[in-house]
XYZ file of N, CA, C and O in Angstrom:
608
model
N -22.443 199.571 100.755
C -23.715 200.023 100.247
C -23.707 200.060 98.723
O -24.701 199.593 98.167
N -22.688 200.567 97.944
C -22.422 200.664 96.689
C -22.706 199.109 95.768
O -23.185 199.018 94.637
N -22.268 198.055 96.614
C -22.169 196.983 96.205
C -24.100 196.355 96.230
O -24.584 195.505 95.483
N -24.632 196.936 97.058
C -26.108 196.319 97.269
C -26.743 197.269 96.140
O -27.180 196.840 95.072
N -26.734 198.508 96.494
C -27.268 199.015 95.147
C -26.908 198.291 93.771
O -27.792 197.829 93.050
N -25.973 198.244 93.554
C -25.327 197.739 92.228
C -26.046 196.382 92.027
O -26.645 196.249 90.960
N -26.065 195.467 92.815
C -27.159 194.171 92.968
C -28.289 194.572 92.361
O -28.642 193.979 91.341
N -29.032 195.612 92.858
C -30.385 195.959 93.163
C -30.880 196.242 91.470
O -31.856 195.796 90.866
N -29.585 197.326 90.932
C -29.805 197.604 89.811
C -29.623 196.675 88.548
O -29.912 197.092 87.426
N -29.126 195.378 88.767
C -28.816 194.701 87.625
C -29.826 194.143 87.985
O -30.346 193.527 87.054
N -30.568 194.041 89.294
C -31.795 192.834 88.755
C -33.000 193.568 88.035
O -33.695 193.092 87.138
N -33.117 194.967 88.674
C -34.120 195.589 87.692
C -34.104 195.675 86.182
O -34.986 195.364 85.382
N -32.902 196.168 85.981
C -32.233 196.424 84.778
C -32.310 195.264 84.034
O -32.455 195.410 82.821
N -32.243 194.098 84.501
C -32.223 192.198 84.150
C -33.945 192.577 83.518
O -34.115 192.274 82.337
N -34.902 193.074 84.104
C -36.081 192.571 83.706
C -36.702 193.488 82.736
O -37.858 193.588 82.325
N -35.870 193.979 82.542
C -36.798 194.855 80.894
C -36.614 193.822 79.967
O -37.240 193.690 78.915
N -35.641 193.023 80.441
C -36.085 191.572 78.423
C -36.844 190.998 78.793
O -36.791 190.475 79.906
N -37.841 190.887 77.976
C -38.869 190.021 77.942
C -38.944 188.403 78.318
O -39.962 187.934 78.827
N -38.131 187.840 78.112
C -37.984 186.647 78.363
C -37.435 186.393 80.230
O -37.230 185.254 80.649
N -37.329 187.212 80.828
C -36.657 187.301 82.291
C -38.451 187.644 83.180
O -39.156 188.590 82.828
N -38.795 186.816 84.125
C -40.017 187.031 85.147
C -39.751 187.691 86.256
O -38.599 187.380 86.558
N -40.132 188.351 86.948
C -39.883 189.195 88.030
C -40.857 188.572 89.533
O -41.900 187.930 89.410
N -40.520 188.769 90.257
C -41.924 189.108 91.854
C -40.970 189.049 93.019
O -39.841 188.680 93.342
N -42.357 189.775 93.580
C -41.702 190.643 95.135
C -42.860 189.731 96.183
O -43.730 188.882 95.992
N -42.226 190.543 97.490
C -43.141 189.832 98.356
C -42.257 189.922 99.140
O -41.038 189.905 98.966
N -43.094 190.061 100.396
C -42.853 189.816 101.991
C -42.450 188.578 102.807
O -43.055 187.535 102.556
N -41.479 188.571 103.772
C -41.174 187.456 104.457
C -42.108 187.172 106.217
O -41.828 187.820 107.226
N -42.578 186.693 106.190
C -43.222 186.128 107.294
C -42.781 185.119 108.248
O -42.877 183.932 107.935
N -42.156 185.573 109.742
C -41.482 184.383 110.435
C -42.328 183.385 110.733
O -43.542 183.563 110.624
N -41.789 182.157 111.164
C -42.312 180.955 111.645
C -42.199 180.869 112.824
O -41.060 180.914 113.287
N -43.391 180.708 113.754
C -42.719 180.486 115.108
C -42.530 178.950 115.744
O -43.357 178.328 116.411
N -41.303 178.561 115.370
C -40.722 177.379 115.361
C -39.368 178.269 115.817
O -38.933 179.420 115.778
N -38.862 176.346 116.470
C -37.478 176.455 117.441
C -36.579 175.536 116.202
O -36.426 174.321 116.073
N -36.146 176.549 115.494
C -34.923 175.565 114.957
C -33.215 175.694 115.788
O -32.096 175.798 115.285
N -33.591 175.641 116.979
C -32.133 176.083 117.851
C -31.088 177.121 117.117
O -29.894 176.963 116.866
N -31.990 178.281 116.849
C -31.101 179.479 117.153
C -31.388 180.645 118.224
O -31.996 180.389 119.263
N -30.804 182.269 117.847
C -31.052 182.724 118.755
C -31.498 184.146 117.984
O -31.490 185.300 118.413
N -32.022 183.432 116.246
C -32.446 184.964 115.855
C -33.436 184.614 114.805
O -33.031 183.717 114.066
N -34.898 185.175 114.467
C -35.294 185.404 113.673
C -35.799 186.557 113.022
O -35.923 187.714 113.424
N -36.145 185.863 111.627
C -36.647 187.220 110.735
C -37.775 188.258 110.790
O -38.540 187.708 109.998
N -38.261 189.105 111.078
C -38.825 189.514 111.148
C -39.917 189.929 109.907
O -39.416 190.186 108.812
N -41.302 189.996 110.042
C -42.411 190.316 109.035
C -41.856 191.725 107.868
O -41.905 191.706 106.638
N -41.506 192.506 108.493
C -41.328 193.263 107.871
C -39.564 193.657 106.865
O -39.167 194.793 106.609
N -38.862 192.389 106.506
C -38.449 191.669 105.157
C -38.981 191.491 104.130
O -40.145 191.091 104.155
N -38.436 191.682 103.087
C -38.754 191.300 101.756
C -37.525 190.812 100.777
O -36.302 190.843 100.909
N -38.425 190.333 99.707
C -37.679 189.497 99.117
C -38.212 189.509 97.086
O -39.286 189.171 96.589
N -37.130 189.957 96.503
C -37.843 189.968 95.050
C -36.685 188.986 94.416
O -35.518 188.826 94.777
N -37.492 188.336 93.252
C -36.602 187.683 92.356
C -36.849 187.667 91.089
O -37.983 187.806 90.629
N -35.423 187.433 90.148
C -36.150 187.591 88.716
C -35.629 186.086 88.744
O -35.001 185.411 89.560
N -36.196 185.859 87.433
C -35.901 184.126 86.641
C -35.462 184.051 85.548
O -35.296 185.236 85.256
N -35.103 183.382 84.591
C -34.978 182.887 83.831
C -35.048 182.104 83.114
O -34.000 182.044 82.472
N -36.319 180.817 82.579
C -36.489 179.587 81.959
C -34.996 178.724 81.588
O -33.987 179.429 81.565
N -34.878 177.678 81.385
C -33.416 176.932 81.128
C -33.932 176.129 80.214
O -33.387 175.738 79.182
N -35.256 175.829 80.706
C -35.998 174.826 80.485
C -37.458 174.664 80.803
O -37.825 175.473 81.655
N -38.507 173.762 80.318
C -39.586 174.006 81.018
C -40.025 174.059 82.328
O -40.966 174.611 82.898
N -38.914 173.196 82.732
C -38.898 172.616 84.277
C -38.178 173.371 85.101
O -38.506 173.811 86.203
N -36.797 173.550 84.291
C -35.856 174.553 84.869
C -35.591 176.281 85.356
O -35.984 177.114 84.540
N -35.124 176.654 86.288
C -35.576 178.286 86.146
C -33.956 178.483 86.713
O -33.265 177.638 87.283
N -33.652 179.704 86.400
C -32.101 180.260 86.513
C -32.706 181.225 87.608
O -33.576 181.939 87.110
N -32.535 181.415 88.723
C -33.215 182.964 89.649
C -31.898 183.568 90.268
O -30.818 183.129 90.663
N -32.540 184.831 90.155
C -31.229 185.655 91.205
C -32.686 186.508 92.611
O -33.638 187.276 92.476
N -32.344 186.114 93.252
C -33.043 186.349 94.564
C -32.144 187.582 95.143
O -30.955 187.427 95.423
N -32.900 188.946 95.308
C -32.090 190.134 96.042
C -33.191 190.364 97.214
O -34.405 190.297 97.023
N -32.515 190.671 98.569
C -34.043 191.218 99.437
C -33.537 191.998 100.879
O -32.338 192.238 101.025
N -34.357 192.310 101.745
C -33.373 193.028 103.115
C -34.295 192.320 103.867
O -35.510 192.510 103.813
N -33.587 191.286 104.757
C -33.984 190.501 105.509
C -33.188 191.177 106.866
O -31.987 191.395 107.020
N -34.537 191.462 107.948
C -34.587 191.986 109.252
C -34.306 190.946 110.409
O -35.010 189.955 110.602
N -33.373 191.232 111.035
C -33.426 190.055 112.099
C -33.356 190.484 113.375
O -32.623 191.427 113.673
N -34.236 189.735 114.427
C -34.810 189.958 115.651
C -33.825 188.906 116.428
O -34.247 187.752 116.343
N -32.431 189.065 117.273
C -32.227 188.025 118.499
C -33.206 187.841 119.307
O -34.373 188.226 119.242
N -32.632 187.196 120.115
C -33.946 186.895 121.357
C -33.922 187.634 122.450
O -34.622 187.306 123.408
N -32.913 189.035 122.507
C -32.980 189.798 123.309
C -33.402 191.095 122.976
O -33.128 192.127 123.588
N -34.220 190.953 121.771
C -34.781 192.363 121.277
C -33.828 193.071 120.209
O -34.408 193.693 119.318
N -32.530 193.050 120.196
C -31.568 193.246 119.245
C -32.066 193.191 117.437
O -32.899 192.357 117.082
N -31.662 193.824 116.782
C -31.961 193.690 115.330
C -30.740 193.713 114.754
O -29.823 194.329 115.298
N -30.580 193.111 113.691
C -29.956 193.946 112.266
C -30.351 192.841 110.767
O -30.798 191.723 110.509
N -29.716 194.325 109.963
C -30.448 193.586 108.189
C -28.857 192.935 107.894
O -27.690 192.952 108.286
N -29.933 192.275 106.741
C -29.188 191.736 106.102
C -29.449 192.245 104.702
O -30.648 192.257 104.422
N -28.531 192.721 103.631
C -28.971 192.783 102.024
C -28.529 191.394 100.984
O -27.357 191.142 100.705
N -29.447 190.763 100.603
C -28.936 189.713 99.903
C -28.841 189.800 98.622
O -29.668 190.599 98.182
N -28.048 189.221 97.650
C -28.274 188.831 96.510
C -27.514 187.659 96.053
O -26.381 187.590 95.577
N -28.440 186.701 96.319
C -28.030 185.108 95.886
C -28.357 184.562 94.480
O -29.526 184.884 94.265
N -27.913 183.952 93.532
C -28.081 183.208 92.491
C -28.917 181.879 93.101
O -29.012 181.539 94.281
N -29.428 181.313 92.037
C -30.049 180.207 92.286
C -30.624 179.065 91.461
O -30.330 179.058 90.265
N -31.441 178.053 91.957
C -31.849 177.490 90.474
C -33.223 177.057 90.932
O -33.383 177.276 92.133
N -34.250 176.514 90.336
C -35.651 176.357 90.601
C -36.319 175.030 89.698
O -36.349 175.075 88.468
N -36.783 173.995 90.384
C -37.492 173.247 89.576
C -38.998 173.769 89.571
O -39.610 174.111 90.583
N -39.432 173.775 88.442
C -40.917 173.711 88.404
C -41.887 172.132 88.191
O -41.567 171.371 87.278
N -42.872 171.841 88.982
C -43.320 171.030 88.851
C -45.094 171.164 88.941
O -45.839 170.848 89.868
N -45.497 171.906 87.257
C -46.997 172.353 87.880
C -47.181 173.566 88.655
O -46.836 174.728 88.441
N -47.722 173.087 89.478
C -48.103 174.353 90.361
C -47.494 174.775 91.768
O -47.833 175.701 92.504
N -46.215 173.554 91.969
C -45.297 173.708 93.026
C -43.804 173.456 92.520
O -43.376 172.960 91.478
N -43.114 174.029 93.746
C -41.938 174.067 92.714
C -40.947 174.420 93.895
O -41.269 175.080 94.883
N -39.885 173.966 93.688
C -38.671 173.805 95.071
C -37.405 174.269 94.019
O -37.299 174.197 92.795
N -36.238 174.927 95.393
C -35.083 175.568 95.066
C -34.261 175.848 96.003
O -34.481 175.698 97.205
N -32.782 176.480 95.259
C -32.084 176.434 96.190
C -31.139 178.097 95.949
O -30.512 178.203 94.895
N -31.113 178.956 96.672
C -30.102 180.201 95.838
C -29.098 180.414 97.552
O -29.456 180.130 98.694
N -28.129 180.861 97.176
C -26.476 180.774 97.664
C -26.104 181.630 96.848
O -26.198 181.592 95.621
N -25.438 182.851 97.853
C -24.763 184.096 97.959
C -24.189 185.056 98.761
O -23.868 184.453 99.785
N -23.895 186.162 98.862
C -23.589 187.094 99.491
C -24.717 187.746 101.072
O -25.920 187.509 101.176
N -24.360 188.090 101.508
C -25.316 188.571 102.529
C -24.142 189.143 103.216
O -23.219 188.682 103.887
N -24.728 191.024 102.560
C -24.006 191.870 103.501
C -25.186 192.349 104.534
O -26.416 192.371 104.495
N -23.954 192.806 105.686
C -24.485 193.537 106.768
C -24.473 195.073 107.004
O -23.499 195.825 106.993
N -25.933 195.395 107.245
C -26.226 196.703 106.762
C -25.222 197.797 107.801
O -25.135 199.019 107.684
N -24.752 197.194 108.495
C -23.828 198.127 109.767
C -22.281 198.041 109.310
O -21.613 198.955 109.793
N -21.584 197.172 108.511
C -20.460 197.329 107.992
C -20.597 196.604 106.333
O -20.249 195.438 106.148
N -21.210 197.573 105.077
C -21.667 196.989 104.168
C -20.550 195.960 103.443
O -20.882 195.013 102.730
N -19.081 196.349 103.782
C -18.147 195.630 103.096
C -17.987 194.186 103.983
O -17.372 193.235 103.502
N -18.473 194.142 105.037
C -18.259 192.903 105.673
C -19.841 192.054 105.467
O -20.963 192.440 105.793
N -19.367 190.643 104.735
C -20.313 189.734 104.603
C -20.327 188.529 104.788
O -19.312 187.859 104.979
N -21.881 187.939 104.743
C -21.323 186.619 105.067
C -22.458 185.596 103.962
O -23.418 186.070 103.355
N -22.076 184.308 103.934
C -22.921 183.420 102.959
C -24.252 182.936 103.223
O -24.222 182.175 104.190
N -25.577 183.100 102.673
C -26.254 182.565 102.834
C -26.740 181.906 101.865
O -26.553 182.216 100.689
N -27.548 180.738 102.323
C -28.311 179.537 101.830
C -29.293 179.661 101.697
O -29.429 180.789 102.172
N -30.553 179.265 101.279
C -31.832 179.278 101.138
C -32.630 178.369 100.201
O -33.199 178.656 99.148
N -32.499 176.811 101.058
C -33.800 175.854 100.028
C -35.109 176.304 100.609
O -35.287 176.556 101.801
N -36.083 176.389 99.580
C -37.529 176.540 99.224
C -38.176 175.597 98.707
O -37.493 174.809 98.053
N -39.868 175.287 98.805
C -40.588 174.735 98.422
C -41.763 175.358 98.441
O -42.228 175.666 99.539
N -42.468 175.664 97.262
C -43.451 176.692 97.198
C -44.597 175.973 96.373
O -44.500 174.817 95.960
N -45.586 176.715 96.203
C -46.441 176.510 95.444
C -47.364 177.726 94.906
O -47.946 178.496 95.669
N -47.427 177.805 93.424
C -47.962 179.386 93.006
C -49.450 178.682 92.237
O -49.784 177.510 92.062
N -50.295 180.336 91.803
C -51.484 180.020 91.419
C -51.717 181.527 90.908
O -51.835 182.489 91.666
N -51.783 181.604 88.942
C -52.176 182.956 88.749
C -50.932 183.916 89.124
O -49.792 183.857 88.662
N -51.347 184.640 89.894
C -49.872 186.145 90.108
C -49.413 185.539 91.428
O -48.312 186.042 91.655
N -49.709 184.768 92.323
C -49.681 184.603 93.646
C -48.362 183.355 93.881
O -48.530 182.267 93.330
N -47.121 183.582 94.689
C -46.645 182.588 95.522
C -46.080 182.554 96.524
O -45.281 183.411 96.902
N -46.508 181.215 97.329
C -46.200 181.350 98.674
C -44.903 180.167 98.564
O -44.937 179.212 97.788
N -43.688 180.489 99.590
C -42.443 179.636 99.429
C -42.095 179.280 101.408
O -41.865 180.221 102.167
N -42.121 178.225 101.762
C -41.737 177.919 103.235
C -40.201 177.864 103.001
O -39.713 177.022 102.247
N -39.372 178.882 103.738
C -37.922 179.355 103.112
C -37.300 179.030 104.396
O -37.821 179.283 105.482
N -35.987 178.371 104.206
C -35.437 178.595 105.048
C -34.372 178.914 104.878
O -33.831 178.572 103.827
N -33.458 179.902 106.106
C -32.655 180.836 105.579
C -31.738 180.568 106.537
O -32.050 180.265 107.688
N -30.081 180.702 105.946
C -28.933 179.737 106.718
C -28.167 181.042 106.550
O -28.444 181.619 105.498
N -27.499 181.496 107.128
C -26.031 182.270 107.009
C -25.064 182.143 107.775
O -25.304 181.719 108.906
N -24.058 182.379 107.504
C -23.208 181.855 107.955
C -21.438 182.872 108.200
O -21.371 183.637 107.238
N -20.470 183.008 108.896
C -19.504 183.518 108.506
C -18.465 183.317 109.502
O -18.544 184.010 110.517
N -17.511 182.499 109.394
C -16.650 181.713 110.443
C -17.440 180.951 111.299
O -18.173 179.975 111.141
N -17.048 181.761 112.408
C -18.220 181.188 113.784
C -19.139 181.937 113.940
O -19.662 181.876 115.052
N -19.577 182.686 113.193
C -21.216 183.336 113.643
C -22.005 182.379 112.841
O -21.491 181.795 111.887
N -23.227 182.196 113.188
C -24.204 181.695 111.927
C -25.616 181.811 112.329
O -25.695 181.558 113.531
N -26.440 182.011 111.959
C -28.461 182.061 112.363
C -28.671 181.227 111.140
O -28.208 180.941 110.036
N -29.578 181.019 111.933
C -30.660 180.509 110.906
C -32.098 180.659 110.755
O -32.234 181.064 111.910
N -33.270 180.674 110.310
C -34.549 180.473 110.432
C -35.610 180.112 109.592
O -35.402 180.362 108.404
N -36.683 179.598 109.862
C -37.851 179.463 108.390
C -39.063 180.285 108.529
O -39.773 180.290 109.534
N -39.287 181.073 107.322
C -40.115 181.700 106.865
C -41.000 181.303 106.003
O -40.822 180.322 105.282
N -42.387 182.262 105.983
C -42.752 181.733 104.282
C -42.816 183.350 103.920
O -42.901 184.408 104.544
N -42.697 182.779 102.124
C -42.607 184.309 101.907
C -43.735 184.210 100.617
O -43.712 183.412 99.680
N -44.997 185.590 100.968
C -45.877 185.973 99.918
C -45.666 186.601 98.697
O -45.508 187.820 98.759
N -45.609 185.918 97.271
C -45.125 186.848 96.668
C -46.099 187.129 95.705
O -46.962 186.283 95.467
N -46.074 188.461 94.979
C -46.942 188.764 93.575
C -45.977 188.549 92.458
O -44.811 188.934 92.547
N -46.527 187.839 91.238
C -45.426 187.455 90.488
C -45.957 188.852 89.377
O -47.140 189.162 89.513
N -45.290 189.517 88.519
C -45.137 190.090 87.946
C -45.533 190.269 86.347
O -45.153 191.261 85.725
Protein backbone atom coordinates (compact mmCIF):
# COMPACT_ATOMS: atom_id res chain seq x y z
CA UNK A 1 0.00 0.00 0.00
CA UNK A 2 2.88 2.37 0.94
CA UNK A 3 4.29 1.87 -2.47
CA UNK A 4 0.77 2.96 -4.35
CA UNK A 5 0.39 5.87 -2.24
CA UNK A 6 3.89 6.98 -2.88
CA UNK A 7 2.95 6.61 -6.83
CA UNK A 8 -0.14 8.53 -6.19
CA UNK A 9 1.81 11.32 -4.53
CA UNK A 10 4.56 11.99 -7.01
CA UNK A 11 2.07 12.26 -9.71
CA UNK A 12 0.15 14.94 -7.89
CA UNK A 13 3.08 16.50 -6.56
CA UNK A 14 4.52 16.14 -10.57
CA UNK A 15 1.66 18.64 -11.48
CA UNK A 16 2.12 21.80 -9.63
CA UNK A 17 4.92 22.78 -12.56
CA UNK A 18 3.42 24.33 -14.95
CA UNK A 19 4.73 22.82 -17.84
CA UNK A 20 3.36 19.03 -16.69
CA UNK A 21 -0.82 18.41 -17.97
CA UNK A 22 -2.91 16.42 -15.81
CA UNK A 23 -6.67 14.35 -16.46
CA UNK A 24 -8.75 11.85 -14.85
CA UNK A 25 -11.51 9.80 -16.01
CA UNK A 26 -13.35 6.66 -15.84
CA UNK A 27 -12.84 3.26 -17.46
CA UNK A 28 -15.72 1.74 -19.32
CA UNK A 29 -15.71 -2.12 -20.32
CA UNK A 30 -16.17 -3.38 -23.80
CA UNK A 31 -18.34 -6.10 -24.29
CA UNK A 32 -16.14 -8.01 -26.57
CA UNK A 33 -14.55 -11.63 -26.33
CA UNK A 34 -10.92 -11.14 -26.40
CA UNK A 35 -10.52 -14.89 -24.93
CA UNK A 36 -10.18 -14.17 -21.40
CA UNK A 37 -11.88 -14.85 -18.28
CA UNK A 38 -11.88 -11.26 -16.69
CA UNK A 39 -12.98 -7.86 -17.26
CA UNK A 40 -12.82 -4.36 -16.05
CA UNK A 41 -15.34 -3.07 -14.59
CA UNK A 42 -17.14 0.74 -15.05
CA UNK A 43 -16.39 1.73 -11.94
CA UNK A 44 -12.18 2.10 -12.58
CA UNK A 45 -10.39 4.98 -13.11
CA UNK A 46 -7.59 6.20 -14.53
CA UNK A 47 -5.52 9.73 -14.24
CA UNK A 48 -2.43 10.81 -16.06
CA UNK A 49 0.02 13.54 -16.09
CA UNK A 50 2.28 14.40 -19.33
CA UNK A 51 4.92 15.96 -20.27
CA UNK A 52 5.64 17.63 -23.93
CA UNK A 53 9.19 16.13 -25.46
CA UNK A 54 8.08 17.60 -28.31
CA UNK A 55 5.18 18.90 -30.24
CA UNK A 56 4.21 15.57 -31.25
CA UNK A 57 5.76 13.87 -28.41
CA UNK A 58 4.30 13.43 -24.76
CA UNK A 59 6.30 11.69 -21.75
CA UNK A 60 2.96 10.26 -19.48
CA UNK A 61 2.94 8.48 -16.25
CA UNK A 62 -0.57 6.83 -16.10
CA UNK A 63 -1.63 5.88 -12.18
CA UNK A 64 -5.37 4.36 -11.71
CA UNK A 65 -7.40 1.35 -9.69
CA UNK A 66 -8.60 -0.81 -12.22
CA UNK A 67 -11.58 -3.26 -10.92
CA UNK A 68 -11.80 -6.61 -12.29
CA UNK A 69 -14.89 -8.81 -12.75
CA UNK A 70 -14.00 -12.92 -13.66
CA UNK A 71 -16.68 -14.59 -15.22
CA UNK A 72 -17.78 -16.11 -12.11
CA UNK A 73 -18.68 -12.95 -10.32
CA UNK A 74 -15.24 -12.81 -8.49
CA UNK A 75 -13.43 -9.30 -8.30
CA UNK A 76 -10.18 -7.80 -7.48
CA UNK A 77 -8.15 -4.26 -8.08
CA UNK A 78 -5.50 -3.60 -9.47
CA UNK A 79 -3.28 -0.15 -8.51
CA UNK A 80 -1.26 0.95 -11.45
CA UNK A 81 1.42 3.20 -12.16
CA UNK A 82 2.91 2.82 -15.61
CA UNK A 83 5.29 5.24 -17.51
CA UNK A 84 4.63 5.84 -20.99
CA UNK A 85 4.95 7.73 -24.19
CA UNK A 86 2.19 9.42 -26.50
CA UNK A 87 2.13 10.60 -30.06
CA UNK A 88 0.01 13.48 -30.77
CA UNK A 89 -1.44 13.85 -34.07
CA UNK A 90 -4.10 16.87 -34.05
CA UNK A 91 -6.89 15.83 -32.45
CA UNK A 92 -6.05 12.02 -32.08
CA UNK A 93 -3.34 10.56 -30.66
CA UNK A 94 -2.06 6.83 -29.78
CA UNK A 95 0.30 5.29 -26.95
CA UNK A 96 1.78 2.95 -25.12
CA UNK A 97 2.57 2.95 -20.92
CA UNK A 98 4.21 -0.36 -19.16
CA UNK A 99 4.54 -0.83 -15.45
CA UNK A 100 3.82 -2.10 -12.20
CA UNK A 101 0.36 -3.37 -11.29
CA UNK A 102 -0.01 -4.19 -7.72
CA UNK A 103 -2.67 -6.28 -6.22
CA UNK A 104 -4.83 -4.70 -3.79
CA UNK A 105 -5.03 -8.15 -1.59
CA UNK A 106 -1.18 -8.65 -1.29
CA UNK A 107 0.14 -4.93 -2.10
CA UNK A 108 3.85 -6.21 -2.27
CA UNK A 109 2.98 -8.82 -4.81
CA UNK A 110 2.79 -7.50 -8.51
CA UNK A 111 2.53 -7.98 -11.77
CA UNK A 112 3.30 -6.06 -15.36
CA UNK A 113 0.99 -4.36 -17.26
CA UNK A 114 0.72 -3.06 -20.82
CA UNK A 115 -1.57 -0.67 -22.23
CA UNK A 116 -1.60 0.59 -26.13
CA UNK A 117 -4.23 3.37 -26.72
CA UNK A 118 -5.71 5.29 -29.44
CA UNK A 119 -7.74 8.22 -28.56
CA UNK A 120 -9.03 11.22 -29.75
CA UNK A 121 -9.57 14.62 -27.59
CA UNK A 122 -11.57 17.93 -28.17
CA UNK A 123 -11.34 21.09 -25.69
CA UNK A 124 -11.13 19.40 -21.89
CA UNK A 125 -12.60 16.08 -23.20
CA UNK A 126 -10.79 12.51 -24.07
CA UNK A 127 -11.92 9.43 -25.02
CA UNK A 128 -8.98 6.46 -25.39
CA UNK A 129 -10.16 2.60 -26.69
CA UNK A 130 -7.47 0.97 -24.09
CA UNK A 131 -6.44 -2.10 -23.95
CA UNK A 132 -5.14 -3.56 -20.91
CA UNK A 133 -2.60 -6.70 -20.71
CA UNK A 134 -1.14 -7.96 -17.36
CA UNK A 135 0.63 -10.33 -16.81
CA UNK A 136 2.78 -12.41 -14.02
CA UNK A 137 4.37 -15.89 -14.75
CA UNK A 138 1.37 -17.91 -15.67
CA UNK A 139 -1.43 -15.76 -14.62
CA UNK A 140 -2.37 -13.09 -17.19
CA UNK A 141 -6.04 -11.11 -18.22
CA UNK A 142 -6.53 -9.06 -20.44
CA UNK A 143 -9.29 -6.61 -21.75
CA UNK A 144 -10.45 -3.38 -23.84
CA UNK A 145 -11.92 -0.47 -22.50
CA UNK A 146 -12.52 3.07 -23.39
CA UNK A 147 -11.71 5.47 -20.97
CA UNK A 148 -13.55 9.18 -20.51
CA UNK A 149 -11.34 11.63 -19.52
CA UNK A 150 -11.48 15.53 -18.38
CA UNK A 151 -8.20 16.99 -19.20
CA UNK A 152 -7.20 19.47 -16.68
Amino acid sequence: MKKAVLALFMMVSMTSFGQWKFKVGLVSPLPTDIRTDSRVIFRSTLSEISKDLSPKIDLTLTGGYLLFEYVNNQTFENIIAAPGIRYNANKAYFGVTVGPSFFSENIDDYATIWSPYVGVKSNHISVDLRYFNWRKTTNQGNTLGLVFSYIL
